[in-house]
PDB file of C-alpha atoms (C1' of nucleotides) in Angstrom:
ATOM      1  CA  MET M   1    -326.724-103.709 -55.103  1.00 60.00           C
ATOM      2  CA  ILE M   2    -325.673-107.348 -55.829  1.00 77.00           C
ATOM      3  CA  LYS M   3    -327.793-110.470 -55.975  1.00 79.00           C
ATOM      4  CA  GLU M   4    -327.312-111.432 -52.318  1.00 84.00           C
ATOM      5  CA  LYS M   5    -328.724-108.141 -51.206  1.00 89.00           C
ATOM      6  CA  TYR M   6    -331.932-108.722 -53.160  1.00 91.00           C
ATOM      7  CA  ILE M   7    -332.232-112.239 -51.811  1.00 92.00           C
ATOM      8  CA  THR M   8    -331.763-110.924 -48.315  1.00 93.00           C
ATOM      9  CA  TYR M   9    -334.354-108.280 -48.916  1.00 93.00           C
ATOM     10  CA  LEU M  10    -336.848-110.862 -50.035  1.00 94.00           C
ATOM     11  CA  GLN M  11    -336.335-112.897 -46.814  1.00 94.00           C
ATOM     12  CA  GLU M  12    -336.450-109.934 -44.561  1.00 94.00           C
ATOM     13  CA  ASN M  13    -339.805-109.144 -45.991  1.00 94.00           C
ATOM     14  CA  GLY M  14    -341.149-112.657 -45.294  1.00 95.00           C
ATOM     15  CA  TYR M  15    -340.815-114.111 -48.762  1.00 97.00           C
ATOM     16  CA  LYS M  16    -339.023-117.394 -49.350  1.00 97.00           C
ATOM     17  CA  CYS M  17    -335.802-117.703 -51.354  1.00 96.00           C
ATOM     18  CA  THR M  18    -336.522-120.269 -54.010  1.00 97.00           C
ATOM     19  CA  PRO M  19    -334.363-121.368 -56.929  1.00 97.00           C
ATOM     20  CA  GLN M  20    -336.724-119.689 -59.390  1.00 97.00           C
ATOM     21  CA  ARG M  21    -336.528-116.366 -57.598  1.00 97.00           C
ATOM     22  CA  THR M  22    -332.728-116.647 -57.462  1.00 97.00           C
ATOM     23  CA  VAL M  23    -332.549-117.288 -61.221  1.00 97.00           C
ATOM     24  CA  LEU M  24    -334.775-114.372 -62.010  1.00 97.00           C
ATOM     25  CA  LEU M  25    -332.951-111.952 -59.812  1.00 96.00           C
ATOM     26  CA  SER M  26    -329.568-113.100 -61.074  1.00 96.00           C
ATOM     27  CA  TYR M  27    -330.705-112.424 -64.570  1.00 96.00           C
ATOM     28  CA  PHE M  28    -331.717-108.868 -63.716  1.00 96.00           C
ATOM     29  CA  CYS M  29    -328.462-108.297 -61.837  1.00 94.00           C
ATOM     30  CA  GLN M  30    -326.564-109.405 -64.900  1.00 94.00           C
ATOM     31  CA  HIS M  31    -328.522-107.032 -67.035  1.00 95.00           C
ATOM     32  CA  LYS M  32    -328.565-103.780 -65.199  1.00 91.00           C
ATOM     33  CA  ASN M  33    -329.972-100.861 -67.169  1.00 93.00           C
ATOM     34  CA  LYS M  34    -331.823-103.207 -69.484  1.00 95.00           C
ATOM     35  CA  LEU M  35    -335.589-103.528 -69.851  1.00 96.00           C
ATOM     36  CA  ILE M  36    -336.563-107.226 -69.761  1.00 96.00           C
ATOM     37  CA  SER M  37    -339.838-108.609 -71.133  1.00 96.00           C
ATOM     38  CA  VAL M  38    -341.400-111.825 -69.909  1.00 96.00           C
ATOM     39  CA  ASN M  39    -340.662-113.098 -73.327  1.00 92.00           C
ATOM     40  CA  THR M  40    -336.987-112.178 -73.164  1.00 93.00           C
ATOM     41  CA  MET M  41    -336.786-113.974 -69.865  1.00 96.00           C
ATOM     42  CA  MET M  42    -338.396-117.135 -71.249  1.00 94.00           C
ATOM     43  CA  ASN M  43    -336.014-117.215 -74.178  1.00 92.00           C
ATOM     44  CA  TYR M  44    -333.039-116.860 -71.964  1.00 94.00           C
ATOM     45  CA  LEU M  45    -334.301-119.618 -69.738  1.00 95.00           C
ATOM     46  CA  LYS M  46    -334.812-121.940 -72.699  1.00 91.00           C
ATOM     47  CA  LYS M  47    -331.341-121.309 -74.075  1.00 90.00           C
ATOM     48  CA  ASP M  48    -329.816-121.849 -70.687  1.00 91.00           C
ATOM     49  CA  ASN M  49    -331.823-125.040 -70.343  1.00 90.00           C
ATOM     50  CA  ARG M  50    -333.543-123.976 -67.173  1.00 92.00           C
ATOM     51  CA  HIS M  51    -337.273-123.979 -66.830  1.00 94.00           C
ATOM     52  CA  ILE M  52    -339.530-121.693 -64.916  1.00 97.00           C
ATOM     53  CA  SER M  53    -343.231-121.769 -65.755  1.00 96.00           C
ATOM     54  CA  LEU M  54    -344.623-118.712 -67.354  1.00 96.00           C
ATOM     55  CA  ASP M  55    -347.033-118.109 -64.459  1.00 96.00           C
ATOM     56  CA  THR M  56    -344.298-118.257 -61.938  1.00 98.00           C
ATOM     57  CA  ILE M  57    -342.380-115.612 -63.863  1.00 98.00           C
ATOM     58  CA  TYR M  58    -345.390-113.327 -63.947  1.00 97.00           C
ATOM     59  CA  ARG M  59    -346.130-113.878 -60.276  1.00 97.00           C
ATOM     60  CA  ASN M  60    -342.579-113.179 -59.206  1.00 98.00           C
ATOM     61  CA  LEU M  61    -341.964-110.231 -61.395  1.00 97.00           C
ATOM     62  CA  SER M  62    -345.134-108.663 -60.089  1.00 96.00           C
ATOM     63  CA  LEU M  63    -344.032-109.394 -56.543  1.00 97.00           C
ATOM     64  CA  PHE M  64    -340.591-107.914 -57.160  1.00 96.00           C
ATOM     65  CA  VAL M  65    -342.235-104.744 -58.469  1.00 95.00           C
ATOM     66  CA  ALA M  66    -344.645-104.661 -55.534  1.00 94.00           C
ATOM     67  CA  ILE M  67    -341.903-104.853 -52.968  1.00 93.00           C
ATOM     68  CA  GLY M  68    -339.620-102.452 -54.900  1.00 92.00           C
ATOM     69  CA  LEU M  69    -336.870-104.621 -56.266  1.00 94.00           C
ATOM     70  CA  LEU M  70    -337.847-104.033 -59.783  1.00 94.00           C
ATOM     71  CA  LYS M  71    -339.677-101.237 -61.680  1.00 93.00           C
ATOM     72  CA  SER M  72    -341.816-101.729 -64.725  1.00 94.00           C
ATOM     73  CA  THR M  73    -342.853 -99.808 -67.728  1.00 94.00           C
ATOM     74  CA  THR M  74    -344.858-100.466 -70.913  1.00 92.00           C
ATOM     75  CA  LEU M  75    -343.457-100.278 -74.494  1.00 88.00           C
ATOM     76  CA  ASN M  76    -345.581-101.131 -77.467  1.00 80.00           C
ATOM     77  CA  GLY M  77    -348.158-102.688 -75.194  1.00 79.00           C
ATOM     78  CA  LYS M  78    -345.621-104.961 -73.557  1.00 85.00           C
ATOM     79  CA  ARG M  79    -344.682-104.832 -69.944  1.00 93.00           C
ATOM     80  CA  LEU M  80    -340.969-104.445 -69.306  1.00 96.00           C
ATOM     81  CA  PHE M  81    -338.988-104.877 -66.113  1.00 96.00           C
ATOM     82  CA  SER M  82    -335.701-103.581 -64.874  1.00 95.00           C
ATOM     83  CA  LEU M  83    -333.681-103.636 -61.744  1.00 93.00           C
ATOM     84  CA  LYS M  84    -334.141-100.737 -59.428  1.00 89.00           C
ATOM     85  CA  ASN M  85    -330.626 -99.346 -58.839  1.00 76.00           C
ATOM     86  CA  ASN M  86    -331.325 -97.912 -55.492  1.00 68.00           C
ATOM     87  CA  LEU M  87    -334.167 -97.473 -53.108  1.00 63.00           C
ATOM     88  CA  ASP M  88    -335.370 -94.066 -54.135  1.00 68.00           C
ATOM     89  CA  HIS M  89    -337.023 -93.743 -57.521  1.00 79.00           C
ATOM     90  CA  GLN M  90    -335.228 -92.619 -60.577  1.00 87.00           C
ATOM     91  CA  HIS M  91    -336.357 -91.619 -64.021  1.00 95.00           C
ATOM     92  CA  MET M  92    -334.760 -92.927 -67.213  1.00 95.00           C
ATOM     93  CA  PHE M  93    -333.919 -92.553 -70.757  1.00 97.00           C
ATOM     94  CA  ILE M  94    -334.966 -95.688 -72.728  1.00 96.00           C
ATOM     95  CA  CYS M  95    -333.468 -96.766 -76.002  1.00 95.00           C
ATOM     96  CA  THR M  96    -336.390 -98.197 -77.875  1.00 93.00           C
ATOM     97  CA  GLU M  97    -334.138-100.235 -80.048  1.00 91.00           C
ATOM     98  CA  CYS M  98    -331.971-102.141 -77.567  1.00 93.00           C
ATOM     99  CA  ARG M  99    -333.873-101.342 -74.458  1.00 94.00           C
ATOM    100  CA  THR M 100    -330.971-100.092 -72.607  1.00 95.00           C
ATOM    101  CA  THR M 101    -331.718 -97.415 -69.991  1.00 95.00           C
ATOM    102  CA  LYS M 102    -329.802 -94.459 -68.624  1.00 94.00           C
ATOM    103  CA  PRO M 103    -330.745 -92.690 -65.365  1.00 93.00           C
ATOM    104  CA  LEU M 104    -331.787 -89.088 -65.666  1.00 93.00           C
ATOM    105  CA  ASN M 105    -331.028 -87.758 -62.229  1.00 91.00           C
ATOM    106  CA  PHE M 106    -333.820 -85.310 -62.369  1.00 94.00           C
ATOM    107  CA  CYS M 107    -337.433 -85.482 -61.053  1.00 95.00           C
ATOM    108  CA  PRO M 108    -339.931 -82.976 -62.320  1.00 97.00           C
ATOM    109  CA  MET M 109    -342.372 -83.459 -59.392  1.00 96.00           C
ATOM    110  CA  GLY M 110    -341.021 -80.582 -57.336  1.00 95.00           C
ATOM    111  CA  ILE M 111    -342.006 -78.238 -60.100  1.00 96.00           C
ATOM    112  CA  VAL M 112    -345.511 -79.381 -60.751  1.00 96.00           C
ATOM    113  CA  GLN M 113    -346.555 -80.304 -57.207  1.00 94.00           C
ATOM    114  CA  SER M 114    -347.932 -76.817 -56.365  1.00 94.00           C
ATOM    115  CA  SER M 115    -350.313 -76.902 -59.329  1.00 95.00           C
ATOM    116  CA  LEU M 116    -351.834 -80.115 -58.067  1.00 96.00           C
ATOM    117  CA  ASN M 117    -352.593 -78.987 -54.525  1.00 94.00           C
ATOM    118  CA  ASP M 118    -356.178 -80.196 -54.697  1.00 95.00           C
ATOM    119  CA  CYS M 119    -355.244 -83.703 -55.857  1.00 96.00           C
ATOM    120  CA  SER M 120    -353.775 -86.545 -53.824  1.00 96.00           C
ATOM    121  CA  ILE M 121    -350.703 -87.586 -55.719  1.00 96.00           C
ATOM    122  CA  LYS M 122    -349.782 -91.232 -55.474  1.00 93.00           C
ATOM    123  CA  SER M 123    -347.034 -91.723 -58.129  1.00 93.00           C
ATOM    124  CA  HIS M 124    -345.754 -90.427 -61.376  1.00 95.00           C
ATOM    125  CA  LYS M 125    -343.801 -91.415 -64.467  1.00 95.00           C
ATOM    126  CA  PHE M 126    -341.205 -89.542 -66.439  1.00 96.00           C
ATOM    127  CA  GLU M 127    -339.446 -91.397 -69.231  1.00 96.00           C
ATOM    128  CA  VAL M 128    -337.545 -90.200 -72.313  1.00 97.00           C
ATOM    129  CA  TYR M 129    -337.500 -92.464 -75.430  1.00 95.00           C
ATOM    130  CA  GLY M 130    -335.085 -92.528 -78.334  1.00 95.00           C
ATOM    131  CA  LEU M 131    -331.936 -94.185 -79.570  1.00 95.00           C
ATOM    132  CA  CYS M 132    -328.804 -94.638 -77.518  1.00 95.00           C
ATOM    133  CA  PRO M 133    -325.481 -93.591 -79.145  1.00 95.00           C
ATOM    134  CA  SER M 134    -324.674 -97.036 -80.537  1.00 93.00           C
ATOM    135  CA  CYS M 135    -328.165 -97.622 -81.878  1.00 93.00           C
ATOM    136  CA  SER M 136    -328.084 -94.189 -83.500  1.00 89.00           C
ATOM    137  CA  TRP M 137    -325.061 -95.257 -85.510  1.00 84.00           C
ATOM    138  CA  CYS M 138    -326.760 -98.372 -86.873  1.00 77.00           C
ATOM    139  CA  LYS M 139    -329.802 -96.581 -88.121  1.00 57.00           C
TER     140      LYS M 139
ATOM    141  CA  MET F   1    -361.463 -78.258 -80.939  1.00 60.00           C
ATOM    142  CA  ILE F   2    -364.925 -79.569 -81.873  1.00 77.00           C
ATOM    143  CA  LYS F   3    -365.839 -82.710 -83.700  1.00 78.00           C
ATOM    144  CA  GLU F   4    -366.009 -81.120 -87.060  1.00 84.00           C
ATOM    145  CA  LYS F   5    -362.452 -80.008 -86.864  1.00 88.00           C
ATOM    146  CA  TYR F   6    -361.281 -83.516 -86.223  1.00 91.00           C
ATOM    147  CA  ILE F   7    -363.303 -84.822 -89.167  1.00 92.00           C
ATOM    148  CA  THR F   8    -361.811 -82.144 -91.398  1.00 93.00           C
ATOM    149  CA  TYR F   9    -358.384 -83.081 -90.224  1.00 92.00           C
ATOM    150  CA  LEU F  10    -359.029 -86.723 -91.075  1.00 94.00           C
ATOM    151  CA  GLN F  11    -360.029 -85.735 -94.602  1.00 94.00           C
ATOM    152  CA  GLU F  12    -357.198 -83.343 -95.111  1.00 93.00           C
ATOM    153  CA  ASN F  13    -354.811 -86.120 -94.358  1.00 94.00           C
ATOM    154  CA  GLY F  14    -356.371 -88.477 -96.879  1.00 95.00           C
ATOM    155  CA  TYR F  15    -358.547 -90.603 -94.603  1.00 97.00           C
ATOM    156  CA  LYS F  16    -362.224 -91.140 -95.235  1.00 97.00           C
ATOM    157  CA  CYS F  17    -364.947 -89.914 -93.000  1.00 97.00           C
ATOM    158  CA  THR F  18    -366.952 -92.943 -92.072  1.00 97.00           C
ATOM    159  CA  PRO F  19    -369.878 -93.254 -89.677  1.00 97.00           C
ATOM    160  CA  GLN F  20    -367.749 -95.384 -87.406  1.00 97.00           C
ATOM    161  CA  ARG F  21    -365.065 -92.728 -87.179  1.00 97.00           C
ATOM    162  CA  THR F  22    -367.469 -90.098 -86.613  1.00 97.00           C
ATOM    163  CA  VAL F  23    -369.101 -91.988 -83.739  1.00 97.00           C
ATOM    164  CA  LEU F  24    -365.720 -92.627 -82.168  1.00 97.00           C
ATOM    165  CA  LEU F  25    -364.519 -89.053 -82.452  1.00 96.00           C
ATOM    166  CA  SER F  26    -367.859 -87.721 -81.081  1.00 96.00           C
ATOM    167  CA  TYR F  27    -367.430 -89.837 -77.993  1.00 96.00           C
ATOM    168  CA  PHE F  28    -363.986 -88.497 -77.289  1.00 96.00           C
ATOM    169  CA  CYS F  29    -365.233 -84.964 -77.865  1.00 94.00           C
ATOM    170  CA  GLN F  30    -368.026 -85.579 -75.347  1.00 95.00           C
ATOM    171  CA  HIS F  31    -365.460 -86.913 -72.820  1.00 95.00           C
ATOM    172  CA  LYS F  32    -362.605 -84.465 -72.890  1.00 91.00           C
ATOM    173  CA  ASN F  33    -360.115 -84.973 -70.135  1.00 92.00           C
ATOM    174  CA  LYS F  34    -361.116 -88.641 -69.765  1.00 95.00           C
ATOM    175  CA  LEU F  35    -359.093 -91.719 -70.477  1.00 96.00           C
ATOM    176  CA  ILE F  36    -361.150 -94.162 -72.546  1.00 97.00           C
ATOM    177  CA  SER F  37    -360.401 -97.839 -72.922  1.00 96.00           C
ATOM    178  CA  VAL F  38    -361.435 -99.976 -75.840  1.00 96.00           C
ATOM    179  CA  ASN F  39    -363.718-101.716 -73.352  1.00 93.00           C
ATOM    180  CA  THR F  40    -365.383 -98.513 -72.192  1.00 94.00           C
ATOM    181  CA  MET F  41    -365.955 -97.590 -75.794  1.00 96.00           C
ATOM    182  CA  MET F  42    -367.549-100.973 -76.580  1.00 95.00           C
ATOM    183  CA  ASN F  43    -369.848-100.753 -73.536  1.00 93.00           C
ATOM    184  CA  TYR F  44    -370.972 -97.263 -74.595  1.00 94.00           C
ATOM    185  CA  LEU F  45    -371.684 -98.493 -78.052  1.00 95.00           C
ATOM    186  CA  LYS F  46    -373.730-101.439 -76.756  1.00 92.00           C
ATOM    187  CA  LYS F  47    -375.810 -99.235 -74.511  1.00 91.00           C
ATOM    188  CA  ASP F  48    -376.347 -96.829 -77.250  1.00 91.00           C
ATOM    189  CA  ASN F  49    -377.331 -99.648 -79.576  1.00 91.00           C
ATOM    190  CA  ARG F  50    -374.761 -98.779 -82.076  1.00 93.00           C
ATOM    191  CA  HIS F  51    -372.308-101.333 -83.360  1.00 94.00           C
ATOM    192  CA  ILE F  52    -368.696-100.990 -84.416  1.00 97.00           C
ATOM    193  CA  SER F  53    -366.609-104.151 -84.564  1.00 97.00           C
ATOM    194  CA  LEU F  54    -363.744-104.435 -82.081  1.00 97.00           C
ATOM    195  CA  ASP F  55    -361.102-104.518 -84.743  1.00 97.00           C
ATOM    196  CA  THR F  56    -362.389-101.382 -86.333  1.00 98.00           C
ATOM    197  CA  ILE F  57    -362.134 -99.620 -82.998  1.00 98.00           C
ATOM    198  CA  TYR F  58    -358.649-100.755 -82.507  1.00 97.00           C
ATOM    199  CA  ARG F  59    -357.626 -99.870 -85.986  1.00 98.00           C
ATOM    200  CA  ASN F  60    -359.112 -96.414 -85.790  1.00 98.00           C
ATOM    201  CA  LEU F  61    -357.848 -95.527 -82.299  1.00 97.00           C
ATOM    202  CA  SER F  62    -354.403 -96.521 -83.434  1.00 97.00           C
ATOM    203  CA  LEU F  63    -354.873 -94.419 -86.512  1.00 97.00           C
ATOM    204  CA  PHE F  64    -356.013 -91.414 -84.482  1.00 96.00           C
ATOM    205  CA  VAL F  65    -352.983 -91.719 -82.263  1.00 95.00           C
ATOM    206  CA  ALA F  66    -350.676 -92.039 -85.258  1.00 94.00           C
ATOM    207  CA  ILE F  67    -351.979 -88.812 -86.887  1.00 93.00           C
ATOM    208  CA  GLY F  68    -352.095 -86.938 -83.635  1.00 92.00           C
ATOM    209  CA  LEU F  69    -355.822 -86.631 -82.795  1.00 94.00           C
ATOM    210  CA  LEU F  70    -355.612 -88.898 -79.707  1.00 95.00           C
ATOM    211  CA  LYS F  71    -352.866 -89.699 -77.254  1.00 93.00           C
ATOM    212  CA  SER F  72    -352.599 -92.973 -75.428  1.00 94.00           C
ATOM    213  CA  THR F  73    -351.225 -94.251 -72.189  1.00 94.00           C
ATOM    214  CA  THR F  74    -351.178 -97.481 -70.196  1.00 92.00           C
ATOM    215  CA  LEU F  75    -352.777 -98.039 -66.862  1.00 88.00           C
ATOM    216  CA  ASN F  76    -352.790-101.517 -65.268  1.00 79.00           C
ATOM    217  CA  GLY F  77    -351.741-103.049 -68.438  1.00 78.00           C
ATOM    218  CA  LYS F  78    -354.621-101.534 -70.386  1.00 85.00           C
ATOM    219  CA  ARG F  79    -354.295 -99.040 -73.128  1.00 93.00           C
ATOM    220  CA  LEU F  80    -356.221 -95.885 -72.580  1.00 96.00           C
ATOM    221  CA  PHE F  81    -356.941 -93.063 -75.070  1.00 97.00           C
ATOM    222  CA  SER F  82    -357.880 -89.470 -74.692  1.00 95.00           C
ATOM    223  CA  LEU F  83    -358.494 -86.513 -76.932  1.00 93.00           C
ATOM    224  CA  LYS F  84    -355.513 -84.318 -77.564  1.00 89.00           C
ATOM    225  CA  ASN F  85    -356.583 -80.844 -76.609  1.00 76.00           C
ATOM    226  CA  ASN F  86    -354.276 -78.979 -78.913  1.00 68.00           C
ATOM    227  CA  LEU F  87    -351.596 -79.781 -81.431  1.00 63.00           C
ATOM    228  CA  ASP F  88    -348.623 -79.456 -79.170  1.00 68.00           C
ATOM    229  CA  HIS F  89    -348.139 -82.102 -76.574  1.00 78.00           C
ATOM    230  CA  GLN F  90    -349.146 -81.656 -73.012  1.00 87.00           C
ATOM    231  CA  HIS F  91    -348.539 -83.721 -69.895  1.00 94.00           C
ATOM    232  CA  MET F  92    -351.208 -84.610 -67.424  1.00 95.00           C
ATOM    233  CA  PHE F  93    -352.367 -85.630 -64.026  1.00 96.00           C
ATOM    234  CA  ILE F  94    -354.452 -88.818 -64.116  1.00 96.00           C
ATOM    235  CA  CYS F  95    -357.005 -89.753 -61.572  1.00 95.00           C
ATOM    236  CA  THR F  96    -356.539 -93.571 -61.355  1.00 93.00           C
ATOM    237  CA  GLU F  97    -360.086 -93.862 -59.822  1.00 91.00           C
ATOM    238  CA  CYS F  98    -362.284 -92.045 -62.451  1.00 93.00           C
ATOM    239  CA  ARG F  99    -359.655 -91.608 -65.147  1.00 94.00           C
ATOM    240  CA  THR F 100    -360.161 -87.918 -65.429  1.00 95.00           C
ATOM    241  CA  THR F 101    -357.130 -85.982 -66.526  1.00 95.00           C
ATOM    242  CA  LYS F 102    -355.860 -82.519 -65.838  1.00 94.00           C
ATOM    243  CA  PRO F 103    -353.205 -80.803 -67.911  1.00 93.00           C
ATOM    244  CA  LEU F 104    -350.006 -79.933 -66.198  1.00 93.00           C
ATOM    245  CA  ASN F 105    -348.690 -77.046 -68.391  1.00 91.00           C
ATOM    246  CA  PHE F 106    -345.047 -78.011 -67.697  1.00 94.00           C
ATOM    247  CA  CYS F 107    -342.651 -80.115 -69.746  1.00 95.00           C
ATOM    248  CA  PRO F 108    -339.529 -81.379 -68.085  1.00 97.00           C
ATOM    249  CA  MET F 109    -337.663 -81.945 -71.341  1.00 96.00           C
ATOM    250  CA  GLY F 110    -335.908 -78.638 -71.424  1.00 95.00           C
ATOM    251  CA  ILE F 111    -334.196 -79.485 -68.156  1.00 96.00           C
ATOM    252  CA  VAL F 112    -332.900 -82.963 -69.045  1.00 96.00           C
ATOM    253  CA  GLN F 113    -332.087 -82.470 -72.684  1.00 94.00           C
ATOM    254  CA  SER F 114    -328.543 -81.429 -72.144  1.00 94.00           C
ATOM    255  CA  SER F 115    -327.771 -84.509 -70.139  1.00 95.00           C
ATOM    256  CA  LEU F 116    -328.840 -86.624 -73.173  1.00 96.00           C
ATOM    257  CA  ASN F 117    -326.692 -85.008 -75.783  1.00 94.00           C
ATOM    258  CA  ASP F 118    -325.341 -88.255 -77.122  1.00 95.00           C
ATOM    259  CA  CYS F 119    -328.762 -89.875 -77.482  1.00 96.00           C
ATOM    260  CA  SER F 120    -331.301 -89.181 -80.267  1.00 96.00           C
ATOM    261  CA  ILE F 121    -334.449 -88.218 -78.409  1.00 96.00           C
ATOM    262  CA  LYS F 122    -337.677 -89.329 -80.114  1.00 93.00           C
ATOM    263  CA  SER F 123    -340.337 -88.846 -77.451  1.00 93.00           C
ATOM    264  CA  HIS F 124    -341.093 -88.750 -73.740  1.00 95.00           C
ATOM    265  CA  LYS F 125    -343.745 -89.283 -71.165  1.00 95.00           C
ATOM    266  CA  PHE F 126    -344.535 -87.416 -68.018  1.00 96.00           C
ATOM    267  CA  GLU F 127    -347.643 -88.352 -66.111  1.00 96.00           C
ATOM    268  CA  VAL F 128    -348.718 -87.840 -62.503  1.00 97.00           C
ATOM    269  CA  TYR F 129    -351.098 -90.361 -60.981  1.00 96.00           C
ATOM    270  CA  GLY F 130    -353.367 -90.000 -57.987  1.00 95.00           C
ATOM    271  CA  LEU F 131    -356.888 -89.095 -56.887  1.00 95.00           C
ATOM    272  CA  CYS F 132    -358.726 -86.002 -58.121  1.00 96.00           C
ATOM    273  CA  PRO F 133    -360.466 -83.870 -55.522  1.00 95.00           C
ATOM    274  CA  SER F 134    -363.819 -85.611 -55.852  1.00 94.00           C
ATOM    275  CA  CYS F 135    -362.418 -89.070 -55.746  1.00 93.00           C
ATOM    276  CA  SER F 136    -360.253 -88.129 -52.720  1.00 89.00           C
ATOM    277  CA  TRP F 137    -363.483 -87.383 -50.804  1.00 84.00           C
ATOM    278  CA  CYS F 138    -365.007 -90.713 -51.479  1.00 78.00           C
ATOM    279  CA  LYS F 139    -362.007 -92.643 -50.245  1.00 58.00           C
TER     280      LYS F 139
ATOM    281  C1'  DT Q   1    -344.327-129.422 -40.154  1.00 70.52           C
ATOM    282  C1'  DT Q   2    -346.406-125.560 -41.868  1.00 70.52           C
ATOM    283  C1'  DT Q   3    -347.305-122.346 -45.133  1.00 70.52           C
ATOM    284  C1'  DG Q   4    -345.946-120.074 -49.022  1.00 70.52           C
ATOM    285  C1'  DG Q   5    -344.347-121.252 -53.828  1.00 70.52           C
ATOM    286  C1'  DT Q   6    -344.511-123.803 -58.142  1.00 70.52           C
ATOM    287  C1'  DG Q   7    -346.230-126.204 -62.299  1.00 70.52           C
ATOM    288  C1'  DC Q   8    -349.814-127.439 -65.130  1.00 70.52           C
ATOM    289  C1'  DA Q   9    -353.772-126.606 -67.532  1.00 70.52           C
ATOM    290  C1'  DA Q  10    -357.198-123.821 -68.634  1.00 70.52           C
ATOM    291  C1'  DA Q  11    -359.409-119.533 -68.776  1.00 70.52           C
ATOM    292  C1'  DA Q  12    -359.698-114.734 -69.281  1.00 70.52           C
ATOM    293  C1'  DT Q  13    -358.281-110.701 -71.521  1.00 70.52           C
ATOM    294  C1'  DA Q  14    -356.181-107.982 -75.077  1.00 70.52           C
ATOM    295  C1'  DT Q  15    -354.808-107.214 -79.709  1.00 70.52           C
ATOM    296  C1'  DT Q  16    -353.904-108.404 -84.705  1.00 70.52           C
ATOM    297  C1'  DT Q  17    -354.702-110.230 -89.251  1.00 70.52           C
ATOM    298  C1'  DG Q  18    -356.632-112.220 -93.768  1.00 70.52           C
ATOM    299  C1'  DC Q  19    -360.234-111.767 -96.602  1.00 70.52           C
ATOM    300  C1'  DA Q  20    -364.559-110.821 -98.700  1.00 70.52           C
ATOM    301  C1'  DT Q  21    -367.670-107.093 -98.907  1.00 70.52           C
ATOM    302  C1'  DC Q  22    -369.159-102.360 -98.487  1.00 70.52           C
ATOM    303  C1'  DG Q  23    -369.376 -97.442 -99.156  1.00 70.52           C
ATOM    304  C1'  DT Q  24    -366.958 -92.835 -99.372  1.00 70.52           C
ATOM    305  C1'  DG Q  25    -365.059 -89.538-102.275  1.00 70.52           C
TER     306       DG Q  25
ATOM    307  C1'  DC S   1    -365.880 -96.974-109.765  1.00 70.52           C
ATOM    308  C1'  DA S   2    -361.586 -97.470-107.282  1.00 70.52           C
ATOM    309  C1'  DC S   3    -359.657 -98.025-103.231  1.00 70.52           C
ATOM    310  C1'  DG S   4    -359.730 -97.447 -98.537  1.00 70.52           C
ATOM    311  C1'  DA S   5    -362.638 -99.021 -94.580  1.00 70.52           C
ATOM    312  C1'  DT S   6    -365.402-102.421 -92.264  1.00 70.52           C
ATOM    313  C1'  DG S   7    -367.040-106.817 -90.292  1.00 70.52           C
ATOM    314  C1'  DC S   8    -366.337-111.338 -89.315  1.00 70.52           C
ATOM    315  C1'  DA S   9    -363.869-115.065 -87.878  1.00 70.52           C
ATOM    316  C1'  DA S  10    -359.892-116.795 -86.407  1.00 70.52           C
ATOM    317  C1'  DA S  11    -355.304-116.441 -84.956  1.00 70.52           C
ATOM    318  C1'  DT S  12    -351.988-114.542 -81.786  1.00 70.52           C
ATOM    319  C1'  DA S  13    -350.348-112.446 -77.623  1.00 70.52           C
ATOM    320  C1'  DT S  14    -350.585-111.457 -72.881  1.00 70.52           C
ATOM    321  C1'  DT S  15    -351.835-112.232 -68.266  1.00 70.52           C
ATOM    322  C1'  DT S  16    -354.495-114.545 -64.525  1.00 70.52           C
ATOM    323  C1'  DT S  17    -356.416-118.294 -61.811  1.00 70.52           C
ATOM    324  C1'  DG S  18    -357.642-122.859 -59.453  1.00 70.52           C
ATOM    325  C1'  DC S  19    -355.720-126.590 -57.660  1.00 70.52           C
ATOM    326  C1'  DA S  20    -352.720-130.435 -56.445  1.00 70.52           C
ATOM    327  C1'  DC S  21    -348.082-131.098 -55.172  1.00 70.52           C
ATOM    328  C1'  DC S  22    -343.620-129.567 -53.522  1.00 70.52           C
ATOM    329  C1'  DA S  23    -339.995-127.512 -50.685  1.00 70.52           C
ATOM    330  C1'  DA S  24    -337.946-123.599 -47.812  1.00 70.52           C
ATOM    331  C1'  DA S  25    -337.686-122.096 -43.251  1.00 70.52           C
TER     332       DA S  25
END
DNA sequence: TTTGGTGCAAAATATTTGCATCGTG
DNA sequence: CACGATGCAAATATTTTGCACCAAA
């Protein structure tokens, strides 16, 4: 999916297309398979001489997660966001060094579902952590 | 495992057995299969008229996780801790309402490992979220 | 023109750290 | 009695909120 699709998706769901949202989504599109923290985002904006207030970033990233454009995870107590590659969910390998991700193409839910018949399942998380090939070399 | 075993484990690994650590571990032992936040812990201590400083709680819970007595996860941006039932790892179902957990007895790593041959895998997380039977009723 | 979005400032929440003191082993 | 552990206070980090103003549709 390219930036325009995300913008369209926003509008189709009743949200306005603002310059701030465009900048944020562009950044994610230029960093597919990367986990981005609010801090990383701020630093990029500073370097690029743009300015979006911190609270606007928080509000929008939360919105993007809520409507399914981004997914989020937590590493060392910090929330990290990344672009959702497609509409259905996908698990990932996460390099804890450079925060690159790699899709796993396997979901364990089918296997455990039967053992949770009495529970109402809402969501799940499966993530593998380690070092990607290039970060392995440097260590 | 009962409290004494955890205490022994602490000492065997060169950590002192202090009243604070005893209180903390007791609480976790009395709340097996529950996810406990630092906040929950503080509230319990207040009610029980004990006092452990916040930083001591943080320091010790982090220590317990580091040496494998507890495991931790994140829910709504808050770190939650729970007793590790046994030495080897175990995935869980988490009731997002009452924070009760239920072991899953299945680990998906065997299945995905081969697709990550070029990565150095350090750890992984697999958690299922939803409502436990009793919380389903109340909703 | 209307309603949702943004920036600012401030607050709320969460976590960490330095240092003097205490107490376990 | 030595050294690790604790408490306190303060710093740091993270996230949220109220409100006036702005701008996309």
